[in-house]
Tab-separated table of C-alpha atoms and ligand atoms in Angstrom:
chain	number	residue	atom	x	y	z
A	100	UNK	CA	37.219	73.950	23.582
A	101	UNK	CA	34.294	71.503	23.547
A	102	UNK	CA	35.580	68.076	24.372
A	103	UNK	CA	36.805	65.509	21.292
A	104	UNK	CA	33.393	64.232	19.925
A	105	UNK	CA	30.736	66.539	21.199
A	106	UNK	CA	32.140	69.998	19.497
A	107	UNK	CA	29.560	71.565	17.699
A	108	UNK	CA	26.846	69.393	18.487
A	109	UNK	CA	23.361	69.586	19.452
A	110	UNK	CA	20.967	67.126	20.454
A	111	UNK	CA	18.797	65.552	17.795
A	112	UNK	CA	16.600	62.137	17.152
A	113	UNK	CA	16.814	60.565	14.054
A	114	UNK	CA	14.355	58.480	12.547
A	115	UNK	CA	14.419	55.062	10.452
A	116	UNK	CA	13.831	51.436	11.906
A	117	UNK	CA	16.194	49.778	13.711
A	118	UNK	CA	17.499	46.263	12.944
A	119	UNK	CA	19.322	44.861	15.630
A	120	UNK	CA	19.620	45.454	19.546
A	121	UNK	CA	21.820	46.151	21.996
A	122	UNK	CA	21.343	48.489	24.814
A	123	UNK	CA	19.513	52.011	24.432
A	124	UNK	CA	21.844	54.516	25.858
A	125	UNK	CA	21.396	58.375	25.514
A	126	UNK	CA	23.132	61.522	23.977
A	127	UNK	CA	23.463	63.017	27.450
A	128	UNK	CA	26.916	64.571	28.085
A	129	UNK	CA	30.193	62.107	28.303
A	130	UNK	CA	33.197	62.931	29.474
A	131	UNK	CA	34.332	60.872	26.138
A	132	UNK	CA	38.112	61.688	25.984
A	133	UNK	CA	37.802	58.656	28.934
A	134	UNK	CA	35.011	56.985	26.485
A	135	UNK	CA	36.197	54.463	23.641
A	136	UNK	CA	35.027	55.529	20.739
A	137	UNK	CA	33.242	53.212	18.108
A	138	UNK	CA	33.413	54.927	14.742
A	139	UNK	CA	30.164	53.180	11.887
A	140	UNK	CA	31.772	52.931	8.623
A	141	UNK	CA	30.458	50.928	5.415
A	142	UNK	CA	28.656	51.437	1.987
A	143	UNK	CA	25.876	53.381	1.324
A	144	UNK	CA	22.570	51.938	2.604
A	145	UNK	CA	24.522	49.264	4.253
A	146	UNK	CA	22.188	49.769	7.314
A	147	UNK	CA	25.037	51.871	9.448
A	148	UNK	CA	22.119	54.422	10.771
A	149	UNK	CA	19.836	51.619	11.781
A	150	UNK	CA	22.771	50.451	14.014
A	151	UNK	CA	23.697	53.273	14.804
A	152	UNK	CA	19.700	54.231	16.200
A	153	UNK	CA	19.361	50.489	17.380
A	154	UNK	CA	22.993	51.468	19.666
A	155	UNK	CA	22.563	54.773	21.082
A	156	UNK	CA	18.470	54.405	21.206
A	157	UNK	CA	17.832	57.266	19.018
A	158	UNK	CA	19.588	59.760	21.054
A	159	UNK	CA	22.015	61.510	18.647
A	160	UNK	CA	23.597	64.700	18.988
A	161	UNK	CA	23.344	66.006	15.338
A	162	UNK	CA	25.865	68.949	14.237
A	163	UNK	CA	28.228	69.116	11.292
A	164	UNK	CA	32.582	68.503	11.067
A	165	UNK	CA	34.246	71.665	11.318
A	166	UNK	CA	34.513	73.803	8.278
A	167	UNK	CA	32.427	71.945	5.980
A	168	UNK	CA	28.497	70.722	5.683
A	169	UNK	CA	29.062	67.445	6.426
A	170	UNK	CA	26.370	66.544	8.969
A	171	UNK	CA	27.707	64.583	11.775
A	172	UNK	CA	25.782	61.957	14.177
A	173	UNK	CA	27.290	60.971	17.556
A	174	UNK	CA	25.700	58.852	20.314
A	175	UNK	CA	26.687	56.698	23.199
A	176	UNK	CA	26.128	53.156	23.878
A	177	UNK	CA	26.275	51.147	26.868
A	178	UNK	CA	27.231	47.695	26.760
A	179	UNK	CA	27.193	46.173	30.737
A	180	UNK	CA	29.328	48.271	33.183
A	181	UNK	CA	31.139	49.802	29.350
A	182	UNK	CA	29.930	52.925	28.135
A	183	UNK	CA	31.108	54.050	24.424
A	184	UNK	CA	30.658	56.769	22.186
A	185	UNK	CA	29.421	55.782	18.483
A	186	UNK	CA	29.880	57.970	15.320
A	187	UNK	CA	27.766	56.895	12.278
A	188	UNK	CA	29.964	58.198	9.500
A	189	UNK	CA	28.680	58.715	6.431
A	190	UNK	CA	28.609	55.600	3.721
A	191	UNK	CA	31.606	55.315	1.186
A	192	UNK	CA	32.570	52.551	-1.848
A	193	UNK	CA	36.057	53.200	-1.106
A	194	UNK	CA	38.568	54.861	1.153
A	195	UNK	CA	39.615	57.025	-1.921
A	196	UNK	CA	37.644	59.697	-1.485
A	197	UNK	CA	35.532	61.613	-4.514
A	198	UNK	CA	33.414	64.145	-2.646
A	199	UNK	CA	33.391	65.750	1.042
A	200	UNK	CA	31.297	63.354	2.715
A	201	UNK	CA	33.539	60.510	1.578
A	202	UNK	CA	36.608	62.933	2.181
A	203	UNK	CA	35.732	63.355	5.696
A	204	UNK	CA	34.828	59.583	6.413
A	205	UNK	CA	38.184	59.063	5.999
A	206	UNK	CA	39.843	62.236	7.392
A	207	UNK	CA	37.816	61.298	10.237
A	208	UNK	CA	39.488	57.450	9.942
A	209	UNK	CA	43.049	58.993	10.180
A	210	UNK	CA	42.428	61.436	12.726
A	211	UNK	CA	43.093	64.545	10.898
A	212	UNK	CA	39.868	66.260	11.505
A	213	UNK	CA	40.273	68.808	14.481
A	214	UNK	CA	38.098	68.388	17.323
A	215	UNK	CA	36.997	64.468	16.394
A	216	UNK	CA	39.400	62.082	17.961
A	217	UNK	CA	40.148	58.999	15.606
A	218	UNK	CA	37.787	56.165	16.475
A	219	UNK	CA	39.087	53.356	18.621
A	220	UNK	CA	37.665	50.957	17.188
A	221	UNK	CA	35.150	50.503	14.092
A	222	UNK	CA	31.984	48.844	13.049
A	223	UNK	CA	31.791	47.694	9.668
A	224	UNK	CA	27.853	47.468	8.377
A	225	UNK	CA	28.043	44.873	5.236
A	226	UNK	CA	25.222	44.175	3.075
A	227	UNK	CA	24.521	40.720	2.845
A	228	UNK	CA	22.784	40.638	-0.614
A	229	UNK	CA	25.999	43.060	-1.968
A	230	UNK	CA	29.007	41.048	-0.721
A	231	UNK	CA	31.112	40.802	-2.991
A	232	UNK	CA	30.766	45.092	-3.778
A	233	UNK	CA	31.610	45.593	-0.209
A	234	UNK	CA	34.930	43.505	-0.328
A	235	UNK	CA	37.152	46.111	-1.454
A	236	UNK	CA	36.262	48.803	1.197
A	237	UNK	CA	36.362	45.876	4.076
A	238	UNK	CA	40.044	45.588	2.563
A	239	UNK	CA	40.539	49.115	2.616
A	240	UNK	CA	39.015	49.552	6.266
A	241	UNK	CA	41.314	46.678	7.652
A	242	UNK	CA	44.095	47.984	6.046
A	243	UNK	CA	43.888	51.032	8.775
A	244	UNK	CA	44.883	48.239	11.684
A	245	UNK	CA	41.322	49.418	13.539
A	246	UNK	CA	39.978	46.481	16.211
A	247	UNK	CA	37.088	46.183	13.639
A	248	UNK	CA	33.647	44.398	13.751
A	249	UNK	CA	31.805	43.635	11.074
A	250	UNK	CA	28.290	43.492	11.098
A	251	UNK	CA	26.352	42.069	8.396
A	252	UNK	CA	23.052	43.337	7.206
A	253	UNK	CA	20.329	42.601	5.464
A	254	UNK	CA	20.363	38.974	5.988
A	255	UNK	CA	16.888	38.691	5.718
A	256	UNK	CA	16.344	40.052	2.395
A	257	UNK	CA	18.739	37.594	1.165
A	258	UNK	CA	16.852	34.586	2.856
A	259	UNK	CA	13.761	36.425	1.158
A	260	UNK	CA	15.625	35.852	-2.191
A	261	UNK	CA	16.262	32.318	-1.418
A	262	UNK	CA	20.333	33.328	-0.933
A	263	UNK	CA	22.670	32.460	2.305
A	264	UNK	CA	25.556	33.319	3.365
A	265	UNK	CA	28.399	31.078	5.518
A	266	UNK	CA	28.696	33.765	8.535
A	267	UNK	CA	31.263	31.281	9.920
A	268	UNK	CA	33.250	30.985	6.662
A	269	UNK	CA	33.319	34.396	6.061
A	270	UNK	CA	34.486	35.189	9.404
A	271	UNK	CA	37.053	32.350	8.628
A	272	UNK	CA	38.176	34.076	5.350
A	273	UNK	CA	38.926	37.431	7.255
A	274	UNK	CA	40.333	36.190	9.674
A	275	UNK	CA	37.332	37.331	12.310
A	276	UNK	CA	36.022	35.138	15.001
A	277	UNK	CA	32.071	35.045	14.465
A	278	UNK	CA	28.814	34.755	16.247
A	279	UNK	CA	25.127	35.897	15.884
B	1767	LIG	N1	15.494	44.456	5.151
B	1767	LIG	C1	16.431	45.149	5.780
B	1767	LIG	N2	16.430	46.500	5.688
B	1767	LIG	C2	17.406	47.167	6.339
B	1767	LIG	C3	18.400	46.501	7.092
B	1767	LIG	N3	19.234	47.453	7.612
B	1767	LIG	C4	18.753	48.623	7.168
B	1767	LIG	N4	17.673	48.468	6.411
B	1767	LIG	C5	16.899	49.499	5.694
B	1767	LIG	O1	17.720	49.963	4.623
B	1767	LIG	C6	17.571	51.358	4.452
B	1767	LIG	C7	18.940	52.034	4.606
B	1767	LIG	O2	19.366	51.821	5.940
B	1767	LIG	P1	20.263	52.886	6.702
B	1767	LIG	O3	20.479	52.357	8.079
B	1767	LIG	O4	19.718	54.250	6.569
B	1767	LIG	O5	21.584	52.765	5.838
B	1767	LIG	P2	22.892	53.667	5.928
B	1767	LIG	O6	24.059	52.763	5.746
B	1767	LIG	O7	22.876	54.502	7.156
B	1767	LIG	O8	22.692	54.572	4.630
B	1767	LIG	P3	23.542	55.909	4.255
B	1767	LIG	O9	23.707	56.728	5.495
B	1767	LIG	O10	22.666	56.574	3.220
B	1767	LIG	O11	24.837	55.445	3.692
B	1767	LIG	C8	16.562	51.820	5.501
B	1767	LIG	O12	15.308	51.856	4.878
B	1767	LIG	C9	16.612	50.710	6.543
B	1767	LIG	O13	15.381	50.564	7.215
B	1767	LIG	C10	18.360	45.063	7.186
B	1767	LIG	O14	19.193	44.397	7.813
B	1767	LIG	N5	17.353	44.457	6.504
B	1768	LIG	MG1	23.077	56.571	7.355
């Protein structure tokens, strides 16, 4: 049986600019039952896949969830001495699922997808400029008692449009500690 996280997939490179930096790891084998694993969750076109390439350096192993055509992205990321693997999952409005994708987002949430082990922890991509949209499904998401992160995007289109956003007020609203 291929280990939690890898089963079924085969190495791939996906394209689409990145936003943010971290490290640039690789899709080379993990032993990643040891690995925590960091699960992308958020809205659609929230900018999970540019954090997801901008984490695991474009190195994804590209395959789909068992028994459906779900395509499935998984990378790893290393962060100092800590490696981890990182799932982009695909984008959702809610955790109340109306077709597969969003079906198997959250399958994948509550563990109940053979094969993928439920994600350790999670990274929530927000869109700055839709804030208030995304509100419901950060509810939803903390609601599942993750360690969560959220990451908010798209910050500079909303300076573009002459908008900001109180990062520190928002982190004190949720309850987050935050930092840029
Ligand atoms: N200006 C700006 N563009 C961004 C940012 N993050 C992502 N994008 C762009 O927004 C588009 C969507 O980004 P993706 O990373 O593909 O979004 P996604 O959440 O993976 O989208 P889905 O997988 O379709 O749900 C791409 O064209 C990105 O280049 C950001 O912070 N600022
Ligand atoms: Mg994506």
């Amino acid at each position: 049986m291929p280990a939690p996280g890898t089963g079924g997939l085969r190495p791939g490179q996906r394209g689409g600019p990145v936003t943010a930096g971290c490290h640039t790891g690789g899709g080379s084998a993990v032993a990643t039952a040891t690995v925590p694993r960091l699960a992308l969750v958020g809205s659609p076109n929230a900018g999970k896949t540019s954090i997801f390439n901008a984490l695991t350096g474009l190195h994804a192993k590209t395959g789909n969830y068992p028994g459906v055509t779900v395509s499935r992205f998984v990378g790893t990321c290393r962060v100092g001495a800590d490696r981890y693997v990182v799932e982009d999952l695909p984008g959702t409005y809610s955790l109340e699922p109306i077709s597969a994708d969003e079906q198997i987002l959250v399958d994948v949430l509550d563990g109940r997808v053979d094969g993928v082990a439920r994600p350790d922890a999670l990274l929530v991509a927000v869109d700055a400029t839709t804030l208030r949209r995304s509100l419901g499904l950060l509810a939803q998401i903390l609601a599942r008692r993750l360690p969560t992160c959220v990451l908010v995007t798209f910050t500079d289109e909303l300076a573009r449009r002459q908008g900001s956003l109180d990062v520190d007020a928002l982190g004190q609203a949720l309850g987050f500690r935050s930092s840029r």
